[in-house]
Amino acid sequence: MRHHRNSENVNAGSMADIAFLLLIFFLVTTTISTDAGINRNLPAFCPTNDCATLTADNNVLRIVLNNSNDILMNNKLVPLNAISQQVSNFVNNNGDNSCSYCSGEQLLTASDNPQKAIISLEHNRQTSYELFIQVQNSISKAITDLREVYSQNNFRKSLSDLSSTEIEEVRKAYPLIISEVETN
């Protein structure tokens, strides 16, 4: 007579518990990286269907990034390091002499005041992502520098030391209005 040897059964009930505990451990201890994006506010909701307003040409600064990664500002080729200063001059122009805190040259070809200044950023699909981000950073730097000067002059504090109501006043004085257009 042959002996059949039965294999012993292993109690695997606690294996599920161990696997579950390991899963929880790795979920809790793992860091999830978040992508940094461009901090922009969406346009406000328009309650009526007639929200298109005409803007004077002098209040729009057109920046075009073409497929050769050239930067054209109002149809003139400019280097990347000149964008911040030119955006600052455009926004701070005070063309209509209504801005008491602006120190611009009051040129007829630049914005009437900071609230009317619009920066139109056009880019081609072949424009490099790095150039697009660098131009966005230059625009943001220009507005931040203007806000810092306003903060120092009006509140005698740095922009980072302002209260939330003071920050709101600074943002109203120098709003960041960017219109982004993608061309083919």
Short mmCIF file of C-alpha atoms in Angstrom, two decimals:
data_model
loop_
_atom_site.label_atom_id
_atom_site.label_comp_id
_atom_site.label_asym_id
_atom_site.label_seq_id
_atom_site.Cartn_x
_atom_site.Cartn_y
_atom_site.Cartn_z
CA MET A 1 0.00 0.00 0.00
CA ARG A 2 1.26 3.36 -0.91
CA HIS A 3 1.25 6.21 1.43
CA HIS A 4 -0.04 9.42 0.07
CA ARG A 5 1.41 12.30 1.84
CA ASN A 6 -0.96 15.24 2.08
CA SER A 7 0.63 18.61 2.12
CA GLU A 8 0.01 20.68 5.14
CA ASN A 9 -2.31 23.63 4.72
CA VAL A 10 -0.76 26.97 5.47
CA ASN A 11 -2.99 29.45 7.20
CA ALA A 12 -2.87 32.46 4.87
CA GLY A 13 -5.45 34.50 6.74
CA SER A 14 -2.88 36.85 8.22
CA MET A 15 -1.11 37.35 4.86
CA ALA A 16 -3.91 39.64 3.70
CA ASP A 17 -3.57 41.66 6.88
CA ILE A 18 0.17 42.03 6.40
CA ALA A 19 -0.24 43.06 2.75
CA PHE A 20 -2.86 45.62 3.75
CA LEU A 21 -0.61 47.07 6.48
CA LEU A 22 2.30 47.33 4.02
CA LEU A 23 0.08 49.08 1.50
CA ILE A 24 -1.03 51.63 4.10
CA PHE A 25 2.57 52.12 5.23
CA PHE A 26 3.78 52.91 1.70
CA LEU A 27 0.83 55.18 0.97
CA VAL A 28 1.46 57.21 4.12
CA THR A 29 5.23 57.47 3.76
CA THR A 30 5.42 58.16 0.03
CA THR A 31 5.57 61.78 -1.06
CA ILE A 32 3.59 62.73 -4.10
CA SER A 33 5.26 65.39 -6.16
CA THR A 34 3.05 68.16 -7.43
CA ASP A 35 3.71 69.97 -10.64
CA ALA A 36 4.22 73.67 -10.34
CA GLY A 37 2.13 75.61 -12.80
CA ILE A 38 1.67 79.20 -13.76
CA ASN A 39 -0.46 80.99 -11.21
CA ARG A 40 -3.14 82.82 -13.15
CA ASN A 41 -6.72 83.78 -12.41
CA LEU A 42 -9.44 82.94 -14.88
CA PRO A 43 -11.51 85.84 -16.20
CA ALA A 44 -14.53 86.78 -14.15
CA PHE A 45 -17.89 85.39 -15.16
CA CYS A 46 -19.91 87.63 -17.42
CA PRO A 47 -23.58 87.69 -16.33
CA THR A 48 -24.72 89.27 -19.60
CA ASN A 49 -23.84 88.01 -23.05
CA ASP A 50 -22.40 91.37 -24.09
CA CYS A 51 -19.05 91.40 -22.28
CA ALA A 52 -16.80 92.14 -25.22
CA THR A 53 -15.40 95.62 -24.82
CA LEU A 54 -13.34 97.44 -27.34
CA THR A 55 -9.83 98.29 -26.24
CA ALA A 56 -7.72 101.07 -27.69
CA ASP A 57 -4.65 99.83 -29.58
CA ASN A 58 -2.31 101.81 -27.35
CA ASN A 59 -3.56 99.82 -24.32
CA VAL A 60 -2.48 96.46 -25.79
CA LEU A 61 1.13 95.34 -25.73
CA ARG A 62 1.49 92.52 -28.25
CA ILE A 63 4.18 89.95 -27.55
CA VAL A 64 4.53 87.24 -30.19
CA LEU A 65 6.64 84.10 -29.80
CA ASN A 66 7.12 82.51 -33.20
CA ASN A 67 8.18 79.02 -34.22
CA SER A 68 11.82 80.15 -34.43
CA ASN A 69 11.68 81.20 -30.76
CA ASP A 70 12.01 84.87 -31.68
CA ILE A 71 10.31 87.43 -29.45
CA LEU A 72 8.43 90.20 -31.21
CA MET A 73 7.04 93.03 -29.14
CA ASN A 74 4.69 95.26 -31.13
CA ASN A 75 6.26 93.81 -34.30
CA LYS A 76 9.84 94.60 -33.21
CA LEU A 77 12.38 91.91 -32.40
CA VAL A 78 13.47 92.17 -28.74
CA PRO A 79 15.80 90.09 -26.56
CA LEU A 80 14.41 88.17 -23.60
CA ASN A 81 16.20 90.36 -21.04
CA ALA A 82 14.43 93.50 -22.36
CA ILE A 83 10.88 92.25 -21.85
CA SER A 84 10.56 93.05 -18.15
CA GLN A 85 11.62 96.68 -18.55
CA GLN A 86 9.45 97.24 -21.61
CA VAL A 87 6.38 95.72 -19.92
CA SER A 88 7.04 97.90 -16.88
CA ASN A 89 7.32 101.03 -19.06
CA PHE A 90 4.14 100.10 -20.93
CA VAL A 91 2.03 99.47 -17.82
CA ASN A 92 3.36 102.43 -15.82
CA ASN A 93 3.04 104.90 -18.72
CA ASN A 94 0.10 107.03 -17.46
CA GLY A 95 -0.87 108.12 -20.96
CA ASP A 96 -4.16 109.72 -19.90
CA ASN A 97 -2.64 111.38 -16.80
CA SER A 98 -5.24 109.73 -14.54
CA CYS A 99 -2.78 107.76 -12.45
CA SER A 100 -1.40 109.69 -9.48
CA TYR A 101 1.12 106.99 -8.51
CA CYS A 102 2.48 106.23 -12.01
CA SER A 103 5.84 107.57 -13.06
CA GLY A 104 5.71 106.87 -16.79
CA GLU A 105 6.66 109.06 -19.70
CA GLN A 106 3.03 109.56 -20.81
CA LEU A 107 3.67 108.29 -24.32
CA LEU A 108 0.72 108.16 -26.71
CA THR A 109 1.85 104.72 -27.92
CA ALA A 110 1.68 103.05 -24.48
CA SER A 111 -1.12 102.35 -22.02
CA ASP A 112 -3.40 105.03 -20.63
CA ASN A 113 -3.09 103.67 -17.08
CA PRO A 114 -2.30 100.33 -15.37
CA GLN A 115 -5.96 99.29 -15.16
CA LYS A 116 -6.31 99.52 -18.95
CA ALA A 117 -2.97 97.90 -19.83
CA ILE A 118 -3.39 94.50 -21.49
CA ILE A 119 -0.51 92.24 -22.43
CA SER A 120 -1.37 90.01 -25.36
CA LEU A 121 0.89 86.96 -25.50
CA GLU A 122 0.72 85.00 -28.75
CA HIS A 123 2.66 81.83 -29.23
CA ASN A 124 3.06 79.25 -31.96
CA ARG A 125 2.69 75.52 -31.39
CA GLN A 126 6.38 75.11 -32.15
CA THR A 127 7.45 77.73 -29.60
CA SER A 128 9.61 76.12 -26.95
CA TYR A 129 8.03 75.65 -23.56
CA GLU A 130 11.12 77.10 -21.88
CA LEU A 131 10.83 80.37 -23.83
CA PHE A 132 7.12 80.62 -23.08
CA ILE A 133 7.79 80.22 -19.34
CA GLN A 134 10.69 82.69 -19.42
CA VAL A 135 8.49 85.31 -21.10
CA GLN A 136 5.70 84.67 -18.58
CA ASN A 137 8.24 85.09 -15.77
CA SER A 138 9.52 88.35 -17.26
CA ILE A 139 5.98 89.72 -17.46
CA SER A 140 5.27 88.67 -13.87
CA LYS A 141 8.57 90.19 -12.71
CA ALA A 142 7.69 93.55 -14.27
CA ILE A 143 4.31 93.67 -12.53
CA THR A 144 5.78 92.45 -9.22
CA ASP A 145 8.46 95.16 -9.37
CA LEU A 146 5.82 97.83 -9.98
CA ARG A 147 3.77 96.47 -7.09
CA GLU A 148 6.82 96.47 -4.83
CA VAL A 149 7.50 100.16 -5.59
CA TYR A 150 3.83 101.00 -4.98
CA SER A 151 3.94 99.10 -1.69
CA GLN A 152 7.08 100.90 -0.52
CA ASN A 153 5.70 104.32 -1.50
CA ASN A 154 2.20 103.91 -0.07
CA PHE A 155 2.66 101.59 2.90
CA ARG A 156 6.38 101.89 3.67
CA LYS A 157 6.48 98.08 3.71
CA SER A 158 7.70 95.35 1.44
CA LEU A 159 5.13 93.53 -0.66
CA SER A 160 5.65 90.38 1.41
CA ASP A 161 4.82 92.23 4.66
CA LEU A 162 1.43 93.59 3.57
CA SER A 163 -1.91 92.59 5.01
CA SER A 164 -4.53 90.99 2.77
CA THR A 165 -6.43 94.27 2.31
CA GLU A 166 -3.22 96.10 1.43
CA ILE A 167 -2.28 93.38 -1.06
CA GLU A 168 -5.69 93.73 -2.68
CA GLU A 169 -5.16 97.48 -3.02
CA VAL A 170 -1.75 96.89 -4.63
CA ARG A 171 -3.27 94.37 -7.06
CA LYS A 172 -5.97 96.86 -8.02
CA ALA A 173 -3.33 99.55 -8.59
CA TYR A 174 -1.26 97.27 -10.86
CA PRO A 175 -3.41 94.42 -12.16
CA LEU A 176 -1.87 91.65 -14.23
CA ILE A 177 -4.02 91.39 -17.36
CA ILE A 178 -2.68 88.85 -19.84
CA SER A 179 -4.48 87.66 -22.93
CA GLU A 180 -2.99 84.42 -24.23
CA VAL A 181 -3.50 83.38 -27.85
CA GLU A 182 -2.21 80.26 -29.54
CA THR A 183 -1.62 80.53 -33.27
CA ASN A 184 -0.98 77.70 -35.69
#
